[in-house]
CSV table of C-alpha atoms and ligand atoms in Angstrom, one decimal:
chain,number,residue,atom,x,y,z
A,906,MET,CA,9.6,71.0,107.9
A,907,LYS,CA,10.9,73.8,109.7
A,908,ILE,CA,14.8,75.1,110.0
A,909,GLN,CA,15.5,74.2,113.5
A,910,ASN,CA,19.1,75.3,114.1
A,911,ALA,CA,22.2,76.4,112.8
A,912,ARG,CA,25.4,76.7,113.7
A,913,VAL,CA,29.4,77.6,113.0
A,914,ILE,CA,32.2,75.2,112.9
A,915,VAL,CA,35.6,77.1,112.6
A,916,THR,CA,38.3,74.3,112.4
A,917,CYS,CA,42.0,74.4,111.7
A,918,PRO,CA,43.1,70.5,110.4
A,919,GLY,CA,46.7,72.6,109.0
A,920,ARG,CA,44.6,75.4,107.3
A,921,ASN,CA,41.2,77.4,108.7
A,922,PHE,CA,38.3,76.0,107.4
A,923,VAL,CA,34.8,77.8,107.8
A,924,THR,CA,31.6,74.9,107.9
A,925,LEU,CA,28.0,75.7,108.4
A,926,LYS,CA,25.5,73.1,109.7
A,927,ILE,CA,21.9,73.2,109.6
A,928,GLU,CA,19.8,71.6,111.3
A,929,THR,CA,15.3,70.7,110.5
A,930,ASP,CA,13.2,69.9,113.2
A,931,GLN,CA,12.9,66.2,111.2
A,932,GLY,CA,16.8,65.1,112.1
A,933,VAL,CA,17.5,65.6,108.8
A,934,TYR,CA,20.8,67.9,108.7
A,935,GLY,CA,23.3,69.9,105.9
A,936,ILE,CA,26.3,71.4,105.4
A,937,GLY,CA,27.9,74.3,103.5
A,938,ASP,CA,31.7,75.8,103.2
A,939,ALA,CA,32.0,79.2,103.8
A,940,THR,CA,35.8,79.6,104.1
A,941,LEU,CA,37.5,82.8,102.9
A,942,ASN,CA,40.9,82.6,103.4
A,943,GLY,CA,42.6,85.1,105.4
A,944,ARG,CA,39.5,86.9,106.3
A,945,GLU,CA,37.9,83.4,107.9
A,946,LEU,CA,35.8,85.0,111.0
A,947,SER,CA,34.4,88.1,108.6
A,948,VAL,CA,31.9,85.2,107.9
A,949,VAL,CA,31.7,83.3,110.9
A,950,ALA,CA,30.7,87.1,112.0
A,951,TYR,CA,27.8,88.1,109.4
A,952,LEU,CA,26.6,84.4,109.4
A,953,GLU,CA,25.9,84.3,113.1
A,954,GLU,CA,25.2,87.5,113.9
A,955,HIS,CA,23.3,88.5,110.4
A,956,VAL,CA,22.6,85.6,108.6
A,957,LEU,CA,21.6,82.5,110.6
A,958,PRO,CA,18.7,84.2,113.3
A,959,CYS,CA,16.6,85.2,110.3
A,960,LEU,CA,17.0,81.7,109.3
A,961,ILE,CA,15.4,79.9,112.3
A,962,GLY,CA,11.1,78.8,111.3
A,963,MET,CA,12.0,78.7,107.9
A,964,ASP,CA,10.7,75.9,105.7
A,965,PRO,CA,15.0,74.4,104.5
A,966,ARG,CA,13.1,73.1,101.0
A,967,ARG,CA,12.8,76.7,100.3
A,968,ILE,CA,16.4,76.8,98.7
A,969,GLU,CA,15.5,79.5,95.9
A,970,ASP,CA,13.2,81.5,97.9
A,971,ILE,CA,16.1,81.3,101.6
A,972,TRP,CA,18.5,82.8,98.3
A,973,GLN,CA,16.5,85.6,97.2
A,974,TYR,CA,15.7,86.5,100.7
A,975,LEU,CA,19.6,86.7,102.0
A,976,TYR,CA,20.7,88.5,98.6
A,977,ARG,CA,17.5,90.5,98.4
A,978,GLY,CA,16.8,90.6,101.4
A,979,ALA,CA,20.4,92.1,102.6
A,980,TYR,CA,19.7,95.3,100.2
A,981,TRP,CA,23.9,95.4,100.2
A,982,ARG,CA,24.6,93.2,97.1
A,983,ARG,CA,27.4,90.3,96.7
A,984,GLY,CA,31.1,91.2,97.7
A,985,PRO,CA,32.9,88.3,99.2
A,986,VAL,CA,31.8,87.7,103.2
A,987,THR,CA,27.6,88.4,101.6
A,988,MET,CA,28.3,85.3,99.0
A,989,SER,CA,30.2,83.2,100.8
A,990,ALA,CA,27.9,83.2,103.8
A,991,VAL,CA,24.9,82.8,100.9
A,992,SER,CA,26.6,79.7,99.3
A,993,ALA,CA,27.6,78.1,102.8
A,994,VAL,CA,23.5,78.2,103.4
A,995,ASP,CA,22.9,77.1,99.8
A,996,THR,CA,24.8,74.2,99.6
A,997,ALA,CA,23.9,73.1,103.1
A,998,LEU,CA,19.9,73.6,101.6
A,999,TRP,CA,20.7,71.6,98.5
A,1000,ASP,CA,22.7,68.6,101.0
A,1001,ILE,CA,19.2,68.7,102.8
A,1002,LYS,CA,17.3,68.6,99.6
A,1003,GLY,CA,19.1,65.2,98.8
A,1004,LYS,CA,19.2,63.8,101.7
A,1005,MET,CA,15.7,63.8,101.7
A,1006,ALA,CA,14.7,62.7,98.6
A,1007,GLY,CA,17.3,60.4,99.1
A,1008,MET,CA,19.5,60.8,95.9
A,1009,PRO,CA,22.8,62.3,95.2
A,1010,LEU,CA,23.3,66.3,94.3
A,1011,TYR,CA,23.7,65.6,90.6
A,1012,GLN,CA,20.8,63.7,90.3
A,1013,LEU,CA,18.6,66.5,91.5
A,1014,LEU,CA,20.8,68.8,89.2
A,1015,GLY,CA,19.1,66.7,86.3
A,1016,GLY,CA,22.0,63.6,86.0
A,1017,ARG,CA,24.7,62.6,84.3
A,1018,SER,CA,26.3,64.6,81.9
A,1019,ARG,CA,29.8,62.0,81.9
A,1020,GLU,CA,31.3,59.3,84.0
A,1021,SER,CA,33.9,61.3,85.7
A,1022,VAL,CA,35.5,64.5,85.9
A,1023,MET,CA,38.6,65.7,84.7
A,1024,VAL,CA,40.3,67.3,86.5
A,1025,TYR,CA,44.2,69.0,87.2
A,1026,GLY,CA,46.6,69.3,89.5
A,1027,HIS,CA,49.5,71.7,90.9
A,1028,ALA,CA,53.4,70.9,89.7
A,1029,ASN,CA,55.1,73.7,91.0
A,1030,GLY,CA,59.2,73.5,91.1
A,1031,ALA,CA,62.2,76.5,92.3
A,1032,ASP,CA,63.5,76.2,89.0
A,1033,ILE,CA,62.3,75.2,86.2
A,1034,GLU,CA,64.2,71.4,86.3
A,1035,GLU,CA,61.9,71.5,89.4
A,1036,THR,CA,58.9,71.8,87.8
A,1037,ILE,CA,60.0,69.5,85.0
A,1038,ASP,CA,60.1,66.4,87.3
A,1039,ALA,CA,56.7,68.1,89.5
A,1040,VAL,CA,55.3,67.0,86.2
A,1041,GLY,CA,56.4,64.1,85.7
A,1042,SER,CA,55.3,63.1,89.2
A,1043,TYR,CA,51.7,64.0,88.6
A,1044,ILE,CA,51.5,62.1,85.2
A,1045,ALA,CA,52.9,59.0,87.1
A,1046,MET,CA,50.1,60.2,90.0
A,1047,GLY,CA,48.1,59.3,86.7
A,1048,TYR,CA,46.9,63.2,86.0
A,1049,ARG,CA,46.1,63.6,82.4
A,1050,ALA,CA,46.0,67.8,83.0
A,1051,ILE,CA,48.7,69.8,84.8
A,1052,ARG,CA,49.4,73.2,86.1
A,1053,ALA,CA,52.9,74.3,85.6
A,1054,GLN,CA,54.5,77.0,87.8
A,1055,THR,CA,57.8,78.2,88.7
A,1056,GLY,CA,60.7,79.9,90.0
A,1057,ILE,CA,62.0,82.9,88.3
A,1058,PRO,CA,65.4,84.0,88.9
A,1059,GLY,CA,65.8,87.3,90.4
A,1060,ILE,CA,62.2,87.1,92.2
A,1061,LYS,CA,61.8,86.3,95.5
A,1062,ASP,CA,58.9,83.9,96.1
A,1063,ALA,CA,57.0,83.4,93.1
A,1064,TYR,CA,53.5,82.5,92.8
A,1065,GLY,CA,52.3,79.2,93.4
A,1066,VAL,CA,56.0,78.2,94.3
A,1067,GLY,CA,57.1,76.5,97.5
A,1068,ARG,CA,55.8,74.5,100.9
A,1069,GLY,CA,55.7,71.4,99.3
A,1070,THR,CA,54.6,70.4,95.9
A,1071,LEU,CA,50.9,67.8,96.6
A,1072,PHE,CA,50.1,70.5,99.6
A,1073,TYR,CA,51.2,73.8,98.4
A,1074,GLU,CA,49.9,76.3,101.2
A,1075,PRO,CA,50.4,80.0,100.8
A,1076,ALA,CA,48.6,81.6,103.0
A,1077,ASP,CA,50.4,81.4,106.6
A,1078,GLY,CA,51.5,84.0,109.7
A,1079,THR,CA,49.8,86.3,112.1
A,1080,LEU,CA,50.4,88.4,109.4
A,1081,PRO,CA,51.2,88.8,105.5
A,1082,SER,CA,54.5,88.2,104.4
A,1083,ASN,CA,55.8,90.2,101.8
A,1084,THR,CA,56.7,89.1,98.1
A,1085,VAL,CA,58.7,90.9,95.5
A,1086,TRP,CA,57.4,91.1,91.6
A,1087,ASP,CA,58.4,91.6,88.9
A,1088,THR,CA,57.0,91.2,85.5
A,1089,HIS,CA,59.2,91.5,82.6
A,1090,LYS,CA,61.9,88.6,84.8
A,1091,TYR,CA,58.4,86.6,84.7
A,1092,LEU,CA,57.5,87.2,80.9
A,1093,THR,CA,61.5,86.3,79.9
A,1094,HIS,CA,61.0,83.3,81.7
A,1095,VAL,CA,57.9,81.5,81.9
A,1096,PRO,CA,57.7,80.7,77.8
A,1097,LYS,CA,61.1,78.2,78.1
A,1098,LEU,CA,59.6,75.8,81.1
A,1099,PHE,CA,56.1,75.1,78.8
A,1100,GLU,CA,58.8,74.6,75.6
A,1101,LYS,CA,60.8,72.5,78.1
A,1102,LEU,CA,57.4,70.6,79.3
A,1103,ARG,CA,56.4,69.7,75.8
A,1104,THR,CA,59.7,68.9,74.5
A,1105,THR,CA,59.7,66.2,77.4
A,1106,TYR,CA,56.4,65.2,77.6
A,1107,GLY,CA,55.0,66.3,74.6
A,1108,PHE,CA,51.9,66.9,73.1
A,1109,ASP,CA,49.6,64.7,74.9
A,1110,TYR,CA,48.6,66.4,78.5
A,1111,HIS,CA,47.1,69.5,79.2
A,1112,LEU,CA,49.3,72.2,80.5
A,1113,LEU,CA,47.9,74.9,82.3
A,1114,HIS,CA,49.7,78.2,84.0
A,1115,ASP,CA,48.3,80.7,86.6
A,1116,GLY,CA,49.0,84.1,85.9
A,1117,HIS,CA,47.1,85.3,89.6
A,1118,HIS,CA,46.4,89.1,88.0
A,1119,ARG,CA,49.8,89.7,87.9
A,1120,MET,CA,49.8,91.3,84.2
A,1121,THR,CA,48.4,94.1,82.3
A,1122,PRO,CA,46.3,93.6,79.2
A,1123,ILE,CA,49.5,94.0,76.9
A,1124,GLU,CA,51.6,92.2,79.0
A,1125,ALA,CA,49.1,89.0,79.5
A,1126,ALA,CA,48.8,89.3,75.4
A,1127,GLN,CA,52.6,89.3,74.9
A,1128,LEU,CA,52.8,86.2,77.1
A,1129,GLY,CA,49.9,84.6,75.5
A,1130,LYS,CA,51.3,85.0,72.1
A,1131,ALA,CA,54.7,83.3,73.3
A,1132,LEU,CA,52.8,80.5,74.5
A,1133,GLU,CA,51.0,79.7,71.7
A,1134,PRO,CA,53.1,76.5,70.1
A,1135,TYR,CA,52.9,75.1,73.1
A,1136,ARG,CA,48.9,74.7,73.2
A,1137,LEU,CA,48.2,75.4,76.6
A,1138,PHE,CA,44.3,74.0,77.8
A,1139,TRP,CA,44.5,77.9,79.4
A,1140,LEU,CA,46.3,80.9,80.5
A,1141,GLU,CA,43.9,81.9,84.2
A,1142,ASP,CA,43.8,85.5,86.0
A,1143,ALA,CA,45.8,86.8,82.9
A,1144,THR,CA,45.0,90.5,84.1
A,1145,PRO,CA,42.6,91.6,86.9
A,1146,ALA,CA,39.1,91.8,85.8
A,1147,GLU,CA,37.4,94.6,87.4
A,1148,ASN,CA,37.0,96.3,83.9
A,1149,GLN,CA,36.1,93.2,82.4
A,1150,GLU,CA,36.5,94.9,79.2
A,1151,ALA,CA,40.1,94.6,80.1
A,1152,PHE,CA,40.2,91.3,78.3
A,1153,ARG,CA,39.6,92.3,74.8
A,1154,LEU,CA,42.4,93.5,74.4
A,1155,ILE,CA,44.5,90.1,75.0
A,1156,ARG,CA,41.5,88.3,73.2
A,1157,GLN,CA,42.8,90.8,70.2
A,1158,HIS,CA,46.4,89.3,70.1
A,1159,THR,CA,46.1,85.7,70.9
A,1160,THR,CA,44.7,82.3,70.7
A,1161,THR,CA,46.0,80.9,73.8
A,1162,PRO,CA,42.4,79.9,76.0
A,1163,LEU,CA,41.7,82.5,78.7
A,1164,ALA,CA,40.1,81.0,82.0
A,1165,VAL,CA,38.9,83.8,84.5
A,1166,GLY,CA,37.0,84.0,87.8
A,1167,GLU,CA,38.1,82.1,91.1
A,1168,ILE,CA,37.8,85.5,93.2
A,1169,PHE,CA,34.0,86.4,91.0
A,1170,ASN,CA,31.3,86.7,93.7
A,1171,THR,CA,28.3,87.1,90.9
A,1172,ILE,CA,27.1,86.4,87.7
A,1173,TRP,CA,27.2,90.3,87.2
A,1174,ASP,CA,31.4,89.7,87.3
A,1175,ALA,CA,31.9,87.5,84.6
A,1176,LYS,CA,28.1,88.9,82.2
A,1177,ASP,CA,30.4,90.9,79.8
A,1178,LEU,CA,33.3,88.6,80.0
A,1179,ILE,CA,30.7,85.8,78.4
A,1180,GLN,CA,28.6,87.8,76.1
A,1181,ASN,CA,31.2,89.3,74.5
A,1182,GLN,CA,33.2,85.7,74.2
A,1183,LEU,CA,36.4,87.4,75.6
A,1184,ILE,CA,37.0,84.1,78.1
A,1185,ASP,CA,36.9,80.5,77.6
A,1186,TYR,CA,36.7,79.2,81.0
A,1187,ILE,CA,35.2,80.5,83.6
A,1188,ARG,CA,36.2,79.3,87.1
A,1189,THR,CA,33.6,80.4,89.7
A,1190,THR,CA,32.7,78.1,92.2
A,1191,VAL,CA,30.3,76.9,95.5
A,1192,VAL,CA,31.6,78.3,97.8
A,1193,ARG,CA,32.6,81.9,96.3
A,1194,ALA,CA,29.9,82.5,93.8
A,1195,GLY,CA,26.3,81.8,95.7
A,1196,GLY,CA,26.4,78.0,96.4
A,1197,ILE,CA,24.5,75.5,93.9
A,1198,THR,CA,21.6,77.9,92.5
A,1199,HIS,CA,23.3,80.9,91.3
A,1200,LEU,CA,25.9,78.7,90.1
A,1201,ARG,CA,23.2,77.4,87.5
A,1202,ARG,CA,22.5,80.7,86.6
A,1203,ILE,CA,26.4,81.6,85.3
A,1204,ALA,CA,26.5,77.6,84.2
A,1205,ASP,CA,23.5,78.5,81.8
A,1206,LEU,CA,24.7,81.4,80.7
A,1207,ALA,CA,28.2,80.2,80.1
A,1208,ALA,CA,26.5,78.0,77.8
A,1209,LEU,CA,25.3,79.9,75.3
A,1210,TYR,CA,28.5,81.1,74.8
A,1211,GLN,CA,30.7,78.2,74.6
A,1212,VAL,CA,32.1,79.1,77.3
A,1213,ARG,CA,33.1,75.8,79.9
A,1214,THR,CA,32.8,75.8,83.3
A,1215,GLY,CA,36.7,75.4,85.1
A,1216,SER,CA,36.0,75.1,89.3
A,1217,HIS,CA,38.2,76.7,91.1
A,1218,GLY,CA,39.3,74.3,93.2
A,1219,ALA,CA,42.2,75.3,96.1
A,1220,THR,CA,43.2,73.9,99.5
A,1221,ASP,CA,41.7,77.0,101.0
A,1222,LEU,CA,38.3,75.5,99.3
A,1223,SER,CA,37.1,72.9,102.0
A,1224,PRO,CA,36.1,69.3,100.5
A,1225,ILE,CA,32.8,70.4,101.0
A,1226,THR,CA,32.9,73.0,98.3
A,1227,MET,CA,34.2,69.8,96.4
A,1228,GLY,CA,32.3,67.6,96.9
A,1229,ALA,CA,29.7,70.1,95.6
A,1230,ALA,CA,31.8,70.6,93.0
A,1231,LEU,CA,32.2,67.6,91.9
A,1232,HIS,CA,28.0,66.9,91.4
A,1233,PHE,CA,27.8,70.4,89.6
A,1234,ASP,CA,30.7,69.0,87.6
A,1235,THR,CA,29.1,65.7,86.7
A,1236,TRP,CA,26.0,67.3,85.6
A,1237,VAL,CA,26.8,71.0,83.9
A,1238,PRO,CA,26.4,70.3,80.2
A,1239,ASN,CA,29.5,72.8,79.3
A,1240,PHE,CA,31.9,71.0,81.8
A,1241,GLY,CA,35.7,72.0,81.1
A,1242,ILE,CA,37.8,70.7,83.6
A,1243,GLN,CA,38.0,71.1,87.5
A,1244,GLU,CA,40.9,72.2,89.8
A,1245,TYR,CA,42.0,69.7,91.8
A,1246,MET,CA,44.1,70.9,94.6
A,1247,ARG,CA,44.8,67.4,96.8
A,1248,HIS,CA,44.2,68.4,101.2
A,1249,THR,CA,45.9,66.9,103.8
A,1250,GLU,CA,45.3,63.8,105.5
A,1251,GLU,CA,43.9,65.8,108.8
A,1252,THR,CA,42.1,67.9,106.3
A,1253,ASP,CA,40.1,64.9,104.3
A,1254,ALA,CA,40.2,63.0,108.0
A,1255,VAL,CA,37.9,66.1,109.8
A,1256,PHE,CA,35.8,65.9,106.5
A,1257,PRO,CA,35.0,62.4,105.7
A,1258,HIS,CA,33.6,61.8,101.6
A,1259,ASP,CA,32.6,59.6,99.6
A,1260,TYR,CA,34.5,61.2,96.0
A,1261,ARG,CA,37.4,59.2,95.1
A,1262,PHE,CA,40.3,60.3,92.4
A,1263,GLU,CA,40.5,58.2,89.6
A,1264,ALA,CA,43.3,58.0,85.9
A,1265,GLY,CA,42.7,61.9,86.7
A,1266,ALA,CA,39.7,62.6,87.2
A,1267,LEU,CA,37.5,62.6,90.2
A,1268,LEU,CA,34.1,60.7,90.7
A,1269,CYS,CA,31.4,61.6,92.7
A,1270,GLY,CA,29.9,59.2,95.3
A,1271,GLU,CA,26.4,57.7,95.8
A,1272,THR,CA,25.4,59.5,99.0
A,1273,PRO,CA,22.2,61.1,99.4
A,1274,GLY,CA,23.3,65.0,99.3
A,1275,HIS,CA,26.7,66.1,98.1
A,1276,GLY,CA,28.7,63.5,100.1
A,1277,VAL,CA,30.3,65.6,102.6
A,1278,ASP,CA,29.9,65.0,105.6
A,1279,ILE,CA,32.2,66.7,109.0
A,1280,ASP,CA,33.3,65.1,112.2
A,1281,GLU,CA,33.0,67.2,115.0
A,1282,ASN,CA,34.7,66.0,117.8
A,1283,LEU,CA,37.8,65.9,115.8
A,1284,ALA,CA,37.1,69.5,113.7
A,1285,ALA,CA,37.1,70.4,117.7
A,1286,LYS,CA,40.6,69.6,118.2
A,1287,TYR,CA,41.8,71.8,116.2
A,1288,PRO,CA,41.2,75.3,116.9
A,1289,TYR,CA,41.6,78.9,114.1
A,1290,LYS,CA,44.8,79.8,114.2
A,1291,PRO,CA,44.7,83.5,112.4
A,1292,ALA,CA,46.8,82.7,108.9
A,1293,TYR,CA,47.2,85.4,106.0
A,1294,LEU,CA,47.8,85.4,102.5
A,1295,PRO,CA,51.1,87.1,101.5
A,1296,VAL,CA,51.3,90.5,100.0
A,1297,ALA,CA,53.3,91.5,97.0
A,1298,ARG,CA,54.8,94.5,96.4
A,1299,LEU,CA,57.0,95.3,93.1
A,1300,GLU,CA,61.4,95.8,93.6
A,1301,ASP,CA,61.2,99.6,94.3
A,1302,GLY,CA,58.3,98.9,97.3
A,1303,THR,CA,54.9,99.7,94.8
A,1304,MET,CA,52.1,97.7,96.2
A,1305,TRP,CA,51.5,95.2,93.1
A,1306,ASN,CA,48.7,92.5,93.3
A,1307,TRP,CA,49.5,89.3,95.3
B,973,KDG,O1,42.7,82.2,98.5
B,973,KDG,C1,43.4,82.1,97.3
B,973,KDG,C2,43.9,80.7,96.3
B,973,KDG,O2,43.1,80.0,96.6
B,973,KDG,C3,44.2,81.1,95.2
B,973,KDG,O3,45.6,81.5,95.2
B,973,KDG,C4,44.8,79.3,94.2
B,973,KDG,O4,44.8,81.0,92.3
B,973,KDG,C5,45.0,80.0,93.4
B,973,KDG,C6,44.5,78.8,92.6
B,973,KDG,O5,44.1,78.8,90.8
B,973,KDG,O6,43.9,77.3,92.9
B,974,MG,MG1,43.7,80.7,90.4
């Protein structure tokens, strides 16, 4: 069996998605997500110029060997562009293997460990009252876990707020838009949100919050401590993790569970965090961290230290990543939760899939492979549109982390 053809499809049904399609000489094909928000065309070039020519003629059944070939063989390892490309190849190859075996991906991984995959949705509002209402609407939709973000008085365009509640989408504009940040104002305001949420809805629902890398370790420690009475499911991306040791300081001061990893590319980004038990949830996912093959390694290491998974699932990860992640989640023994930001109807139409939402959970289907396809005719109707993520500056103009 051989890889006969491999090509990249770029489409923008409301937002950009990059998809890799690998076709075999036996008529079976597989697809993988290669979307890197705001930097999409860099992965297209990496695939088209450097990866796809090497794949032609290879045996698509040799998933592990092809992974090692792309990772070690490039000499230049890791990084979001390289690893998004490797992820797309890996996901497409697992899709092919599932189709050839006539099995859904979770069966190939070792079978079902749970009946459904608990997900969390994104509730946000311009102020606390609006966020309270938004959380209420997620509860009404059946969610059992909800991430809550609110506008902060005196801060223009705080992270996680604005432009619609169900389909919040930060990327836009042919150049990055400017937002302003002030951690002091944020730290004063956020505990009030969670106090109000618990007094309004009680403790039967899981609440989550994303700090989006804005705080220093000691500021994150202060927030974690202030939020302890409200028993969060997790505080996410409390501080940047290039220095994995930074999380030790947060950990020493608070019992609020910590999650990190949506921008990690490999197991090496998470190794110290996991081995020193500095986090509770690892948020790497299929498209960003080397596909199913590498994600499994990260999850297995995490399991040794009682760290559970909590895969990233924002709208910039295509339905292909969501479909593959759900098979992974259905199998992985140390599952924690799956993020689920809904895609728009336009996106869902371009990527027909068999997963479905039910009672606060997603259920993967039984279609062989990962269960997601691409309608290429429809995809062709939505040409690529440049769109950047915003940047953030402090009030005095200093560049900060968006
Ligand atoms: O492309 C960036 C988004 O994926 C990110 O901002 C979303 O932080 C995010 C989350 O937790 O979903
Ligand atoms: Mg996040």
